[in-house]
PDB file of C-alpha atoms in Angstrom:
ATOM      1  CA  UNK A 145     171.876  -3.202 101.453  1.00  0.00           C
ATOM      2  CA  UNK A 146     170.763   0.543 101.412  1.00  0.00           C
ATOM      3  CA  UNK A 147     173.047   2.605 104.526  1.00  0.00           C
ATOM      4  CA  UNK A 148     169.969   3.680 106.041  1.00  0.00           C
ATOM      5  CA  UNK A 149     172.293   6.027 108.477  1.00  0.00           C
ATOM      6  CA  UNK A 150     173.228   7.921 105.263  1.00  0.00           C
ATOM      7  CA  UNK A 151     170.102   8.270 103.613  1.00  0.00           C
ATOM      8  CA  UNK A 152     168.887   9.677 107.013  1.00  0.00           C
ATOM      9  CA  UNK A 153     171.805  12.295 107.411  1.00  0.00           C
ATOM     10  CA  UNK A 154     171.122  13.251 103.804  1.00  0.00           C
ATOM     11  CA  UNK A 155     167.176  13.731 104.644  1.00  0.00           C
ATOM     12  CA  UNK A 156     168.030  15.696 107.906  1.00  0.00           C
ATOM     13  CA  UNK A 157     170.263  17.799 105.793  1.00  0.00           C
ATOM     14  CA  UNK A 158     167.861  18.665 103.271  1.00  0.00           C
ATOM     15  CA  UNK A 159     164.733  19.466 106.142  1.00  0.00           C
ATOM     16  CA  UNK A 160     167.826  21.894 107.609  1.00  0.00           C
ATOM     17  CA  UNK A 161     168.602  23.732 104.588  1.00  0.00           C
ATOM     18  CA  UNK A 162     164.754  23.831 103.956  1.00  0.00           C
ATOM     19  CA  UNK A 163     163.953  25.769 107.134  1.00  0.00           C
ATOM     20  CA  UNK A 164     167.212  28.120 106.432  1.00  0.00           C
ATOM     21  CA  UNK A 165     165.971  29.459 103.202  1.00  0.00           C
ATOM     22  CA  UNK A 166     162.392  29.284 103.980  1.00  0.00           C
ATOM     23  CA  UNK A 167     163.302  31.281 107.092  1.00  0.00           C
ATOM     24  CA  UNK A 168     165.382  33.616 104.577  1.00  0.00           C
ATOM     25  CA  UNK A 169     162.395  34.080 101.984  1.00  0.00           C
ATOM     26  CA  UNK A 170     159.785  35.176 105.517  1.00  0.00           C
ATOM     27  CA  UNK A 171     162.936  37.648 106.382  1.00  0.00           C
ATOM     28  CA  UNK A 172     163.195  39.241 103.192  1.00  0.00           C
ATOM     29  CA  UNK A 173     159.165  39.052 102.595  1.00  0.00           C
ATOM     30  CA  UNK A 174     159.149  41.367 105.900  1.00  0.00           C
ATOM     31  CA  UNK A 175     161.824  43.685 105.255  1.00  0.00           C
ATOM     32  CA  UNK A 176     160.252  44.056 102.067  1.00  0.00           C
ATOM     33  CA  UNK A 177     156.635  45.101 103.382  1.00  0.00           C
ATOM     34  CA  UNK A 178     158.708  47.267 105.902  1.00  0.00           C
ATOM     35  CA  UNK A 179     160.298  49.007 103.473  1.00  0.00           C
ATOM     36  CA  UNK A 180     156.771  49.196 101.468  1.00  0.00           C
ATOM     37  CA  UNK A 181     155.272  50.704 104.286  1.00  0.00           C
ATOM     38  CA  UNK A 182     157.833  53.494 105.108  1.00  0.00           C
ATOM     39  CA  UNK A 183     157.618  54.617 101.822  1.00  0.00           C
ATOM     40  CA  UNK A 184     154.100  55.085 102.003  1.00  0.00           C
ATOM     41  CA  UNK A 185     154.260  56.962 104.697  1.00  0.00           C
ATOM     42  CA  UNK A 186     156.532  59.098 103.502  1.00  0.00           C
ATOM     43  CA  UNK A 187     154.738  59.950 100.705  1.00  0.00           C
ATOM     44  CA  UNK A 188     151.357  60.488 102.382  1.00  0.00           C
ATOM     45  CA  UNK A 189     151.318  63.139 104.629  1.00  0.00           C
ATOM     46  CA  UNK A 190     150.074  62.943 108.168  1.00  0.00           C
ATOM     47  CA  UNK A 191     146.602  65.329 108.948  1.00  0.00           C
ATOM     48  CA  UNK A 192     147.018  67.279 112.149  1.00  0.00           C
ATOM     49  CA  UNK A 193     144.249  67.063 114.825  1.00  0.00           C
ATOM     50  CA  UNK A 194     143.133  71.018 115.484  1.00  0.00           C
ATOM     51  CA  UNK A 195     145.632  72.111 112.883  1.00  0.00           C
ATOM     52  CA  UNK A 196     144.537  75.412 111.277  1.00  0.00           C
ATOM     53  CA  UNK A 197     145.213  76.166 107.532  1.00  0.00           C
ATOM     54  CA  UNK A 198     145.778  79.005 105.972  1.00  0.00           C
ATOM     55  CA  UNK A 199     143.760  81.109 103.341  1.00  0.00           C
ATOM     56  CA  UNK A 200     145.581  81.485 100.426  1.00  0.00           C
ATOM     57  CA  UNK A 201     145.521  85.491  99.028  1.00  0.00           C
ATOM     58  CA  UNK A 202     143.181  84.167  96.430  1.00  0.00           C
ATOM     59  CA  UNK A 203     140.612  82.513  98.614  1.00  0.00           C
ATOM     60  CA  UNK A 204     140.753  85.965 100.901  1.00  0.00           C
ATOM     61  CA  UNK A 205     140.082  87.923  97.716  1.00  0.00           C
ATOM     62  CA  UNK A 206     136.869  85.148  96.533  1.00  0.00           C
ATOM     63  CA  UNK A 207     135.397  85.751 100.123  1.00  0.00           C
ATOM     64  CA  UNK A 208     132.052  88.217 100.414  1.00  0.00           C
ATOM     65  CA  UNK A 209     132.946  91.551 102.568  1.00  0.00           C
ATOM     66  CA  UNK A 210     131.845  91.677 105.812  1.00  0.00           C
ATOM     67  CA  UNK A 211     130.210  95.262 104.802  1.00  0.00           C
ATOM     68  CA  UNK A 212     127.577  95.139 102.017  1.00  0.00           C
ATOM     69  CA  UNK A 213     127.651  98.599 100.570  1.00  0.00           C
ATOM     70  CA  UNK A 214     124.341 100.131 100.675  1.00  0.00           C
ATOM     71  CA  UNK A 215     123.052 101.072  97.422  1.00  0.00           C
ATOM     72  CA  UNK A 216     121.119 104.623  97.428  1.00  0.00           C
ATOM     73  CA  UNK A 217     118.189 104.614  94.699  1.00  0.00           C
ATOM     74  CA  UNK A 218     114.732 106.791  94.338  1.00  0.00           C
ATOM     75  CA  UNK A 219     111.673 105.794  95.513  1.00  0.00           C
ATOM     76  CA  UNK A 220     109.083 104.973  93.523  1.00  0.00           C
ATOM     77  CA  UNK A 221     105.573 106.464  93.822  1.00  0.00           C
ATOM     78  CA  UNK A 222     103.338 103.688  95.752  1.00  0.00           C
ATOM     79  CA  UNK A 223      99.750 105.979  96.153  1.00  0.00           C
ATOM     80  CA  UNK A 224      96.937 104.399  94.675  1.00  0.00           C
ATOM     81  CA  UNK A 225      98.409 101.110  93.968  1.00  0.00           C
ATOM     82  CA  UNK A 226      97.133  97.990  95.956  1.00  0.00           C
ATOM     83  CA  UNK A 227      99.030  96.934  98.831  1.00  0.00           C
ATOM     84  CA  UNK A 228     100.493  93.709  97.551  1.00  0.00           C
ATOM     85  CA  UNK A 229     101.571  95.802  94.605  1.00  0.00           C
ATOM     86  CA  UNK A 230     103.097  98.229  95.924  1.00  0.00           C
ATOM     87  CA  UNK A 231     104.882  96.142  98.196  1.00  0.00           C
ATOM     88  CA  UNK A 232     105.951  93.999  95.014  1.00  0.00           C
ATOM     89  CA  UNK A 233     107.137  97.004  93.232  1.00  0.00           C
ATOM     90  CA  UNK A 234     109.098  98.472  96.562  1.00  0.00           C
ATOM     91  CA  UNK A 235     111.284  95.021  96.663  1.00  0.00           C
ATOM     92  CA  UNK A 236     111.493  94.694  93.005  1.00  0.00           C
ATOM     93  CA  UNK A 237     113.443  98.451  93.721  1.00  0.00           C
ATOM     94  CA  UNK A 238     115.620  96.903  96.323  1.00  0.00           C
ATOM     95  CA  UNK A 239     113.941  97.840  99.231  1.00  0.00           C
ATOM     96  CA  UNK A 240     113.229  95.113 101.216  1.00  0.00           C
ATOM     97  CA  UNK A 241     112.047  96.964 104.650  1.00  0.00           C
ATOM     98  CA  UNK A 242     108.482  97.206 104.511  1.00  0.00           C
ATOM     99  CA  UNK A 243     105.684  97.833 107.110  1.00  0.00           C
ATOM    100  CA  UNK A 244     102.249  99.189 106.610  1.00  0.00           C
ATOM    101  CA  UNK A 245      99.943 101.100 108.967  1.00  0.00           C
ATOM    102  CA  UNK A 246      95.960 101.334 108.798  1.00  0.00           C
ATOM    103  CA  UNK A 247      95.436 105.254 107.257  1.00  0.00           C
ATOM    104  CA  UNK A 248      91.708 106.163 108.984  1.00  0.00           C
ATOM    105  CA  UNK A 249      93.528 105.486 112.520  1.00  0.00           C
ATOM    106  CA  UNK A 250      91.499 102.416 113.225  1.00  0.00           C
ATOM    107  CA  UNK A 251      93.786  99.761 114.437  1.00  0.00           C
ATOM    108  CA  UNK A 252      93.397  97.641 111.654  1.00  0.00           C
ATOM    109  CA  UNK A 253      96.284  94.968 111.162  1.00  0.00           C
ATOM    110  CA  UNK A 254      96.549  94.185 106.776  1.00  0.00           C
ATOM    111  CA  UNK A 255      95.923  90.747 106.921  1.00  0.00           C
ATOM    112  CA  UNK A 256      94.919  90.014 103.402  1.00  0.00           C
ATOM    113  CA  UNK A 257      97.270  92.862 101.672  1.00  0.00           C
ATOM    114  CA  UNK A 258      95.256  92.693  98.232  1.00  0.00           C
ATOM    115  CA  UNK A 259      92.174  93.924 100.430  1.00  0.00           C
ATOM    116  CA  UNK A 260      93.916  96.930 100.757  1.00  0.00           C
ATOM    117  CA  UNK A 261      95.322 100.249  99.043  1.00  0.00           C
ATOM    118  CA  UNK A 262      97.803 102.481  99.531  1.00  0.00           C
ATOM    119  CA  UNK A 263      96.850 106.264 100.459  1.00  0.00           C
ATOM    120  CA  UNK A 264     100.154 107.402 102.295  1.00  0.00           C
ATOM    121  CA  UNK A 265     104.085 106.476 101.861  1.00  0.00           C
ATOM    122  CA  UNK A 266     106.811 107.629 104.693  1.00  0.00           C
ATOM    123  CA  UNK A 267     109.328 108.867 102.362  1.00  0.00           C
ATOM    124  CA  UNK A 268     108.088 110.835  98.996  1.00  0.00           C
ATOM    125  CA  UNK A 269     108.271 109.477  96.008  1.00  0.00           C
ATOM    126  CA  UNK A 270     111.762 110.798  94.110  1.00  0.00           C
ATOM    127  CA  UNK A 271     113.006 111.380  97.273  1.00  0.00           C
ATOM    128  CA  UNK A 272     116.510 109.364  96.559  1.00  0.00           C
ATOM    129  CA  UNK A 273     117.519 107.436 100.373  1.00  0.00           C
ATOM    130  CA  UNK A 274     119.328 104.336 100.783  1.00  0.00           C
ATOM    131  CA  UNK A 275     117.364 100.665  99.698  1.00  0.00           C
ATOM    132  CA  UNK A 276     118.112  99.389 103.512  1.00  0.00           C
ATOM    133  CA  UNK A 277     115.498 102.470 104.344  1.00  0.00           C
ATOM    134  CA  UNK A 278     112.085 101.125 105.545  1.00  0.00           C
ATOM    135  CA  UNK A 279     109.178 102.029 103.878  1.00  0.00           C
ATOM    136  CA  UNK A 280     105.564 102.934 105.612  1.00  0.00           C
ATOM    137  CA  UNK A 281     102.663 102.795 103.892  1.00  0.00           C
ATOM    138  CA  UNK A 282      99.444 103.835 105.010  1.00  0.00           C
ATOM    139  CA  UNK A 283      96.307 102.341 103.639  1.00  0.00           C
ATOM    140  CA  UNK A 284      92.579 101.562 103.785  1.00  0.00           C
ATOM    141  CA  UNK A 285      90.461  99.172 102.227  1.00  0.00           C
ATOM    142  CA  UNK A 286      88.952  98.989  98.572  1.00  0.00           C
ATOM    143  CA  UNK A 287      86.301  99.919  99.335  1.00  0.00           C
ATOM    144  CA  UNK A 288      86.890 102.670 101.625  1.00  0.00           C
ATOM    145  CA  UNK A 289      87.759 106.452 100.396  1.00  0.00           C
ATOM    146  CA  UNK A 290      91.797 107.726 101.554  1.00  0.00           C
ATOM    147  CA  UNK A 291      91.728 110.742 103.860  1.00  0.00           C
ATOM    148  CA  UNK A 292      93.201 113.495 103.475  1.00  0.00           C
ATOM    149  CA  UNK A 293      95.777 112.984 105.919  1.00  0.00           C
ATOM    150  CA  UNK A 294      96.576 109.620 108.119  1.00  0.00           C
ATOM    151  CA  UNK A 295      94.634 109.726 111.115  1.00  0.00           C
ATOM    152  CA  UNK A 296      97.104 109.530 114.306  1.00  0.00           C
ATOM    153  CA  UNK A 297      96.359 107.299 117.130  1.00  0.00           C
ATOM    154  CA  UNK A 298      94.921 108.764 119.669  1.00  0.00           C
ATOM    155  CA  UNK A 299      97.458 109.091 123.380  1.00  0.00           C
ATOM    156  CA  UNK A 300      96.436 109.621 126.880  1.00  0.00           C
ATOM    157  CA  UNK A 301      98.973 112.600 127.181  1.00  0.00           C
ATOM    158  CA  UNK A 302      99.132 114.628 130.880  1.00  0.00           C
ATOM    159  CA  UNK A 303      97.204 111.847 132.656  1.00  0.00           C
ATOM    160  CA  UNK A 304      93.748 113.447 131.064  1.00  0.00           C
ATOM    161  CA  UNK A 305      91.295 111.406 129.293  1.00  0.00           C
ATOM    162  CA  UNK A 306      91.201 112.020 125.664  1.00  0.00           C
ATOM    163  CA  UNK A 307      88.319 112.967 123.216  1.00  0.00           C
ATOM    164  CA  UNK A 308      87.296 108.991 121.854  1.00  0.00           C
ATOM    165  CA  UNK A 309      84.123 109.984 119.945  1.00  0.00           C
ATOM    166  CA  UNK A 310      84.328 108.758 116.491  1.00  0.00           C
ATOM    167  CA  UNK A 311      87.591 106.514 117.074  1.00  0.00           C
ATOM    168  CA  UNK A 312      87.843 103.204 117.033  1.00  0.00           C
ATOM    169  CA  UNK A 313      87.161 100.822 120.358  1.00  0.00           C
ATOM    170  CA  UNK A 314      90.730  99.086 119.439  1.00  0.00           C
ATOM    171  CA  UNK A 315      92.995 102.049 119.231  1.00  0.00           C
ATOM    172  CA  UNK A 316      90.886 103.701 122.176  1.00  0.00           C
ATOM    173  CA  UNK A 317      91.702 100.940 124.303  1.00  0.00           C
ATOM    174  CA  UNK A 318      95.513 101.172 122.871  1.00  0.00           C
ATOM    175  CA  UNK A 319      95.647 104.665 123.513  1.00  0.00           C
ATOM    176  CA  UNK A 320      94.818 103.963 127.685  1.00  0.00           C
ATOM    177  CA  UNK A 321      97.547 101.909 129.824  1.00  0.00           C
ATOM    178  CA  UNK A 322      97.325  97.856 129.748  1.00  0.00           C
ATOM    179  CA  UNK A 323      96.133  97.797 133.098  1.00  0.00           C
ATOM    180  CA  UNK A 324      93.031  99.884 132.842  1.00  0.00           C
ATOM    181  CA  UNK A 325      89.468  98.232 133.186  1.00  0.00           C
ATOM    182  CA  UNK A 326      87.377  98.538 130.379  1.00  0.00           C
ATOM    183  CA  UNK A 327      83.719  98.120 129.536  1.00  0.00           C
ATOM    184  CA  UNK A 328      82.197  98.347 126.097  1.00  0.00           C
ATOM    185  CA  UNK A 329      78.761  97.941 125.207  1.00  0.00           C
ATOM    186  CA  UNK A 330      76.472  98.178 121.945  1.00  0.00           C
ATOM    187  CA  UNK A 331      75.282 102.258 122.235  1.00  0.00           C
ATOM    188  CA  UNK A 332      72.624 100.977 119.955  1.00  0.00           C
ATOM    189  CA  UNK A 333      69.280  99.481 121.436  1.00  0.00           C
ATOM    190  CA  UNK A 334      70.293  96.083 119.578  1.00  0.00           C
ATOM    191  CA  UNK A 335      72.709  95.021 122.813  1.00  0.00           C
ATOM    192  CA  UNK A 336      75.211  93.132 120.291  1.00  0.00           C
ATOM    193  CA  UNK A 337      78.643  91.773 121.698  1.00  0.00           C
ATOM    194  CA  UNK A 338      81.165  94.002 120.660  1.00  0.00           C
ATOM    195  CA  UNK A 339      83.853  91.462 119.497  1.00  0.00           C
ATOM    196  CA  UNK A 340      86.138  93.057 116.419  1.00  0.00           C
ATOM    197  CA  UNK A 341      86.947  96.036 118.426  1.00  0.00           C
ATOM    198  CA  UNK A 342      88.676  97.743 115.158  1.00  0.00           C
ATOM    199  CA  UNK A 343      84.905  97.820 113.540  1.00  0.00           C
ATOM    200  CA  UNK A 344      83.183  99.492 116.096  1.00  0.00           C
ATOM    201  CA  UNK A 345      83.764 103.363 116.911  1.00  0.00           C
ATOM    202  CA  UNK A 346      83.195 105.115 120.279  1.00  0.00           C
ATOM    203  CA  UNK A 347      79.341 107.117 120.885  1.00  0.00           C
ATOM    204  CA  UNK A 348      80.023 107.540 124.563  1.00  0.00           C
ATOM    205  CA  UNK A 349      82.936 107.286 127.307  1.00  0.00           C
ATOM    206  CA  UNK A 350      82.720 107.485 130.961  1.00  0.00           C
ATOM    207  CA  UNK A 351      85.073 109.297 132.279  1.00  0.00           C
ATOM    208  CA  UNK A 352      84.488 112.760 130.129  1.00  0.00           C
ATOM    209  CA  UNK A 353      87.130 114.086 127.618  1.00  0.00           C
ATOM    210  CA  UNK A 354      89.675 116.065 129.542  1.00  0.00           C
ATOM    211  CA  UNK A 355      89.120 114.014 132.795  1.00  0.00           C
ATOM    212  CA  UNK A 356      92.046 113.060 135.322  1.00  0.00           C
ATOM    213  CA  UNK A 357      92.901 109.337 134.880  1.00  0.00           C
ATOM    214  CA  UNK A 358      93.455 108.083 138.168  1.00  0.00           C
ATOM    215  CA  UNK A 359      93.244 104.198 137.339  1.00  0.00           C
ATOM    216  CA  UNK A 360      89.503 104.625 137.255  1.00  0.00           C
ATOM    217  CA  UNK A 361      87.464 101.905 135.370  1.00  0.00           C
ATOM    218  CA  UNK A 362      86.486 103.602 131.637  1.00  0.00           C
ATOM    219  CA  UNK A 363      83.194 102.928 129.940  1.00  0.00           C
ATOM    220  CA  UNK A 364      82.678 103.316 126.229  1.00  0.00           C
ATOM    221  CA  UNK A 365      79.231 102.912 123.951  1.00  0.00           C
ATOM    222  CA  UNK A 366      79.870 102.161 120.496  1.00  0.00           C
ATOM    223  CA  UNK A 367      77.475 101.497 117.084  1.00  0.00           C
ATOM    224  CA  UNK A 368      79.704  99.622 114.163  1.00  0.00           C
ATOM    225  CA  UNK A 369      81.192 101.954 111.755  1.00  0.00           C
ATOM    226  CA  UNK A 370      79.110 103.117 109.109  1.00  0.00           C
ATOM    227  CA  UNK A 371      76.035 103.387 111.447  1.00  0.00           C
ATOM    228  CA  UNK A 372      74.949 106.678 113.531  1.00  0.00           C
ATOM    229  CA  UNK A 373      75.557 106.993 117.033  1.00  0.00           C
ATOM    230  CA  UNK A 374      71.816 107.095 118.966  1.00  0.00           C
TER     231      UNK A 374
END
């Protein structure tokens, strides 16, 4: 008859040295992974929050300056060429500032630059300046004939009324401060609305040239350019 006490102790014995090395195997498998991880860490180094890092000589020396240095060339002659030519042929030069000005005085903004032509430049052509120079030109449109010299905008100097006949409404009513009341009417016996002030020129103004300017309301009676004043 088996010695079922025996068998038993040998079974328990077993289970016990089952749970020993099985226990042993988890102890190594985590001092293992431990281990595993340390080194990793080790090897990978740790990014600092806000840390600030250093420019090495060469990336210093691969940065743009600060300072652009300002090349100095000649400038071209613009006179007689189209607007958007000229304008073209300025930045194709290296000159990049560019503004442009109406030449009979007249107020007119360039809107449509191939409309226009060029009849005056700010700085002579030859004349050698730096490229970061702006460049003026003054112009007038295709179909219109240069002057002989740009027409200035008329200015309300000494408080006295200037001389309007012949200017345009637009740079009339420039030439007077903001807050003066104006009238314009058609001088012509047509009674048209007066509405692109740059296209009509002054007949008649109320006050007279030379006048005091006391905040007065001003008057002006204007034909479109190209007709005769009645």
């Amino acid at each position: 008859m088996a010695n079922w006490k025996v068998i038993g102790g040998i079974a328990a014995g077993v289970f016990i040295l089952g749970g020993i090395g099985s226990a042993m195997e988890d102890k190594d498998s985590t001092t293992s992974n431990d281990a595993g991880t340390a080194a990793t860490s080790a090897a990978t180094p740790t990014a600092t929050v806000g840390a600030t890092t250093s420019a090495s000589p060469d990336d210093k020396a691969a940065s743009p300056s600060t300072k652009a240095d300002v090349e100095k060339k000649a400038v071209p002659e613009f006179v007689g060429m189209g607007l958007q030519s000229a304008q073209d042929a300025a930045q194709e030069a290296g000159f990049y500032g560019l503004s442009s000005h109406d030449s009979l005085g007249r107020g007119r903004m360039q809107a449509f630059d191939r409309n226009w032509k060029v009849c005056s430049q700010s700085v002579a052509a030859g004349r050698t300046v730096s490229t970061d120079t702006e460049l003026d030109f003054g112009a007038v449109k295709l179909d219109e004939t240069c002057p002989a010299k740009d027409r200035t905008a008329p200015t309300a100097a000494g408080g006295k009324m200037p001389d309007f006949k012949g200017r345009s409404v637009k740079a009339a009513r420039a030439a007077l401060d903001s807050g003066t009341s104006i009238t314009v009417d058609d001088a012509s016996a047509d009674d048209r609305f007066v509405l692109i002030e740059s296209n009509w020129k002054v007949c008649t103004q109320t006050p007279k040239a030379g006048a005091g300017l006391n905040g007065q309301p001003v008057e002006f009676g204007a034909v479109k350019f190209g007709e005769s004043c009645p």
